Amino acid sequence: SQQGEEDPQALSIQEGENATMNCSYKTSINNLQWYRQNSGRGLVHLILIRSNEREKHSGRLRVTLDTSKKSSSLLITASRAADTASYFCAYYGNNRLAFGKGNQVVVIP
Amino acid sequence: GEEVAQTPKHLVRGEGQKAKLYCAPIKGHSYVFWYQQVLKNEFKFLISFQNENVFDETGMPKERFSAKCLPNSPCSLEIQATKLEDSAVYFCASSQSRVESGGYTFGSGTRLTVV
């Protein structure tokens, strides 16, 4: 199956800094979503961007989508220790939501 | 309820034994999805349902895996004759539609350990 891939895989930052993650995918999509997974927990939906949108904001989150490059980025501004988690992009295509490998983000207080 | 309830949280089975996992989707959600996550890494799609009908089962290893979503019962995922490589966390998700404007709602998962 074709899945999104994030870059970088692991990120360690100081509290207050911004964290940026990228995701690329290979097929046409209807929408792209970002999820957070805290250790030992399920996925929590963060934000969804539709294929006809280029940028979307939600609180401290900003997601961009470039369908010509088949890529997306997630920016977390003013990071907090509670943002420590793994972040996954997922895109909807071929009747299913496919996930990438995930970025582990560690925010150091 | 407003959460996807998965049971049990942990399950240990000897190799060759059967494992059965349950998922109660959010009331009113028509779609249910099962994913397998190995080593905190990728989420592998297994199967999806639209109500009690299989919508997409192309991710299922059919020789040992089966799943059902019957009316008025939790959905279930059953693994016959478990193997060591089946050890993973199995997540269930539900949504009102296939293309969900709010994303899917995931349960907390069932951690299956095959020994």
Coordinates of C-alpha atoms in Angstrom, one line a residue:
Chain A
S1 CA 0.0 0.0 0.0
Q2 CA 1.1 3.6 -0.5
Q3 CA 1.6 5.5 2.6
G4 CA 2.7 9.0 3.6
E5 CA 6.1 9.4 4.9
E6 CA 7.2 12.0 7.4
D7 CA 10.5 13.7 7.7
P8 CA 12.3 13.9 10.1
Q9 CA 11.6 10.8 12.1
A10 CA 12.6 12.2 15.5
L11 CA 12.8 15.7 16.9
S12 CA 14.0 17.0 20.2
I13 CA 13.3 20.7 21.0
Q14 CA 13.2 23.1 23.9
E15 CA 9.9 24.3 25.2
G16 CA 8.8 27.4 23.4
E17 CA 10.5 26.5 20.1
N18 CA 8.6 25.6 17.0
A19 CA 8.4 22.0 15.7
T20 CA 8.0 21.3 12.0
M21 CA 7.3 17.9 10.4
N22 CA 6.9 17.0 6.8
C23 CA 4.9 14.4 5.0
S24 CA 4.9 13.1 1.5
Y25 CA 2.5 10.8 -0.2
K26 CA 2.3 9.1 -3.6
T27 CA -1.3 9.0 -4.8
S28 CA -4.2 11.5 -5.3
I29 CA -6.0 12.3 -2.1
N30 CA -9.3 13.7 -0.9
N31 CA -7.9 15.0 2.3
L32 CA -4.8 14.8 4.5
Q33 CA -5.0 14.6 8.3
W34 CA -2.6 14.8 11.2
Y35 CA -2.9 12.7 14.3
R36 CA -1.0 12.7 17.6
Q37 CA -0.2 9.5 19.6
N38 CA 0.9 9.8 23.2
S39 CA 2.8 6.9 24.5
G40 CA 0.6 3.8 25.0
R41 CA -2.5 5.6 23.8
G42 CA -4.6 5.8 20.7
L43 CA -4.5 8.4 17.9
V44 CA -6.0 11.8 18.5
H45 CA -7.2 13.7 15.4
L46 CA -5.5 17.1 15.2
I47 CA -6.4 18.7 11.9
L48 CA -7.7 17.9 8.5
I49 CA -6.9 19.8 5.3
R50 CA -8.8 19.1 2.1
S51 CA -7.1 18.7 -1.2
N52 CA -8.4 22.1 -2.4
E53 CA -6.9 23.9 0.6
R54 CA -3.4 25.1 0.9
E55 CA -3.1 26.1 4.5
K56 CA -5.1 25.6 7.6
H57 CA -4.7 26.8 11.2
S58 CA -6.0 25.4 14.5
G59 CA -4.7 27.0 17.7
R60 CA -0.9 26.5 17.7
L61 CA -1.1 24.1 14.7
R62 CA -0.5 25.1 11.1
V63 CA -0.7 22.6 8.3
T64 CA 0.1 23.2 4.7
L65 CA -0.6 21.1 1.7
D66 CA 1.1 21.2 -1.7
T67 CA -0.8 18.8 -4.0
S68 CA 1.6 19.5 -6.9
K69 CA 4.5 18.2 -4.7
K70 CA 2.3 15.7 -2.9
S71 CA 3.6 16.9 0.4
S72 CA 2.3 18.4 3.7
S73 CA 3.8 20.0 6.7
L74 CA 2.7 20.4 10.3
L75 CA 4.0 23.2 12.4
I76 CA 3.5 23.4 16.1
T77 CA 4.3 26.8 17.4
A78 CA 5.4 27.6 21.0
S79 CA 5.8 24.0 21.9
R80 CA 5.0 22.7 25.3
A81 CA 6.1 19.7 27.3
A82 CA 2.6 18.2 26.7
D83 CA 3.3 18.2 23.0
T84 CA 5.7 15.4 23.5
A85 CA 4.2 12.6 21.4
S86 CA 4.4 10.9 18.0
Y87 CA 2.8 12.6 15.1
F88 CA 1.4 10.8 12.1
C89 CA 0.1 12.1 8.8
A90 CA -2.6 10.2 7.1
Y91 CA -4.3 10.6 3.8
Y92 CA -7.6 9.5 2.5
G93 CA -7.4 7.7 -0.8
N94 CA -8.6 4.4 -2.3
N95 CA -11.4 4.2 0.2
R96 CA -9.1 4.0 3.2
L97 CA -7.0 6.2 5.5
A98 CA -3.4 5.3 5.1
F99 CA -0.8 6.4 7.7
G100 CA 2.9 7.3 7.5
K101 CA 5.6 6.2 9.8
G102 CA 5.3 9.0 12.3
N103 CA 7.5 11.6 13.9
Q104 CA 8.6 11.4 17.5
V105 CA 8.7 14.8 19.1
V106 CA 10.2 15.4 22.5
V107 CA 9.8 18.8 24.0
I108 CA 12.3 19.5 26.8
P109 CA 10.9 21.7 29.6
Chain B
G1 CA -21.1 7.1 24.1
E2 CA -18.6 9.5 22.6
E3 CA -15.6 7.3 22.7
V4 CA -14.6 4.1 20.9
A5 CA -14.3 1.4 23.5
Q6 CA -11.8 -1.4 22.9
T7 CA -11.6 -4.5 25.1
P8 CA -9.5 -6.0 26.4
K9 CA -6.7 -3.5 26.9
H10 CA -4.1 -6.3 27.0
L11 CA -4.2 -9.9 25.7
V12 CA -1.6 -12.6 26.0
R13 CA -1.9 -15.7 24.0
G14 CA 0.4 -18.7 23.4
E15 CA 1.4 -19.3 19.8
G16 CA -1.4 -21.2 18.1
Q17 CA -4.1 -20.0 20.4
K18 CA -7.1 -17.9 19.3
A19 CA -7.4 -14.2 20.1
K20 CA -10.6 -12.1 20.0
L21 CA -10.7 -8.4 20.3
Y22 CA -13.7 -6.2 20.6
C23 CA -14.6 -2.7 19.6
A24 CA -17.7 -0.6 20.4
P25 CA -17.9 2.3 17.9
I26 CA -19.4 5.6 18.7
K27 CA -23.2 5.5 18.5
G28 CA -24.3 6.8 15.2
H29 CA -21.1 6.1 13.4
S30 CA -21.6 4.0 10.4
Y31 CA -18.0 3.1 9.6
V32 CA -15.6 1.0 11.6
F33 CA -11.9 0.5 10.8
W34 CA -9.3 -1.9 12.2
Y35 CA -5.6 -1.1 12.1
Q36 CA -2.5 -3.0 13.4
Q37 CA 0.4 -1.1 14.8
V38 CA 3.7 -2.9 15.2
L39 CA 6.5 -1.5 17.4
K40 CA 4.9 2.0 17.7
N41 CA 5.5 2.4 14.0
E42 CA 3.2 2.2 11.0
F43 CA -0.5 1.7 11.1
K44 CA -1.4 -1.1 8.8
F45 CA -5.0 -1.1 7.6
L46 CA -6.8 -4.4 8.1
I47 CA -10.5 -4.0 7.3
S48 CA -13.4 -1.5 7.3
F49 CA -17.1 -1.9 7.7
Q50 CA -20.1 0.1 6.7
N51 CA -22.6 -0.9 9.4
E52 CA -22.5 -4.7 9.4
N53 CA -21.2 -5.0 5.9
V54 CA -17.5 -5.4 5.0
F55 CA -16.5 -2.3 3.1
D56 CA -12.9 -3.0 2.4
E57 CA -11.0 -6.2 3.6
T58 CA -8.0 -6.0 1.3
G59 CA -5.6 -5.5 4.3
M60 CA -6.7 -8.7 6.1
P61 CA -4.5 -11.8 6.1
K62 CA -7.6 -13.9 5.5
E63 CA -6.3 -17.3 6.3
R64 CA -6.2 -16.5 10.0
F65 CA -8.0 -13.2 10.5
S66 CA -11.7 -12.6 10.5
A67 CA -13.9 -9.7 11.6
K68 CA -17.5 -9.0 12.2
C69 CA -19.8 -6.0 13.0
L70 CA -23.2 -7.4 13.9
P71 CA -26.2 -5.2 14.9
N72 CA -26.5 -4.4 18.6
S73 CA -23.1 -6.0 19.4
P74 CA -19.5 -4.8 19.6
C75 CA -17.5 -5.3 16.5
S76 CA -14.9 -8.1 16.8
L77 CA -11.6 -9.0 15.3
E78 CA -10.5 -12.7 15.7
I79 CA -7.2 -14.2 15.0
Q80 CA -7.1 -18.0 14.7
A81 CA -3.9 -19.8 15.5
T82 CA -1.9 -16.7 16.5
K83 CA 1.7 -16.3 15.5
L84 CA 4.5 -14.4 17.1
E85 CA 4.4 -11.7 14.4
D86 CA 0.8 -11.0 15.3
S87 CA 2.1 -9.3 18.4
A88 CA 1.0 -5.7 18.0
V89 CA -1.5 -3.1 19.2
Y90 CA -4.8 -3.3 17.3
F91 CA -6.7 -0.1 17.0
C92 CA -10.3 0.3 16.1
A93 CA -11.7 3.6 14.8
S94 CA -15.1 4.8 13.8
S95 CA -16.5 7.7 11.7
Q96 CA -19.8 8.9 10.4
S97 CA -18.6 8.8 6.9
R98 CA -15.7 7.5 4.9
V99 CA -14.5 11.0 4.3
E100 CA -14.8 12.4 7.7
S101 CA -14.5 16.2 8.1
G102 CA -13.5 15.6 11.7
G103 CA -11.2 12.7 11.2
Y104 CA -11.6 9.2 12.6
T105 CA -12.1 8.6 16.3
F106 CA -9.7 6.0 17.6
G107 CA -10.0 3.7 20.6
S108 CA -7.1 3.2 23.0
G109 CA -6.2 -0.1 21.4
T110 CA -5.7 -3.7 22.5
R111 CA -2.1 -4.8 23.0
L112 CA -1.8 -8.4 21.8
T113 CA 1.3 -10.3 22.9
V114 CA 1.8 -13.7 21.4
V115 CA 4.3 -15.8 23.4

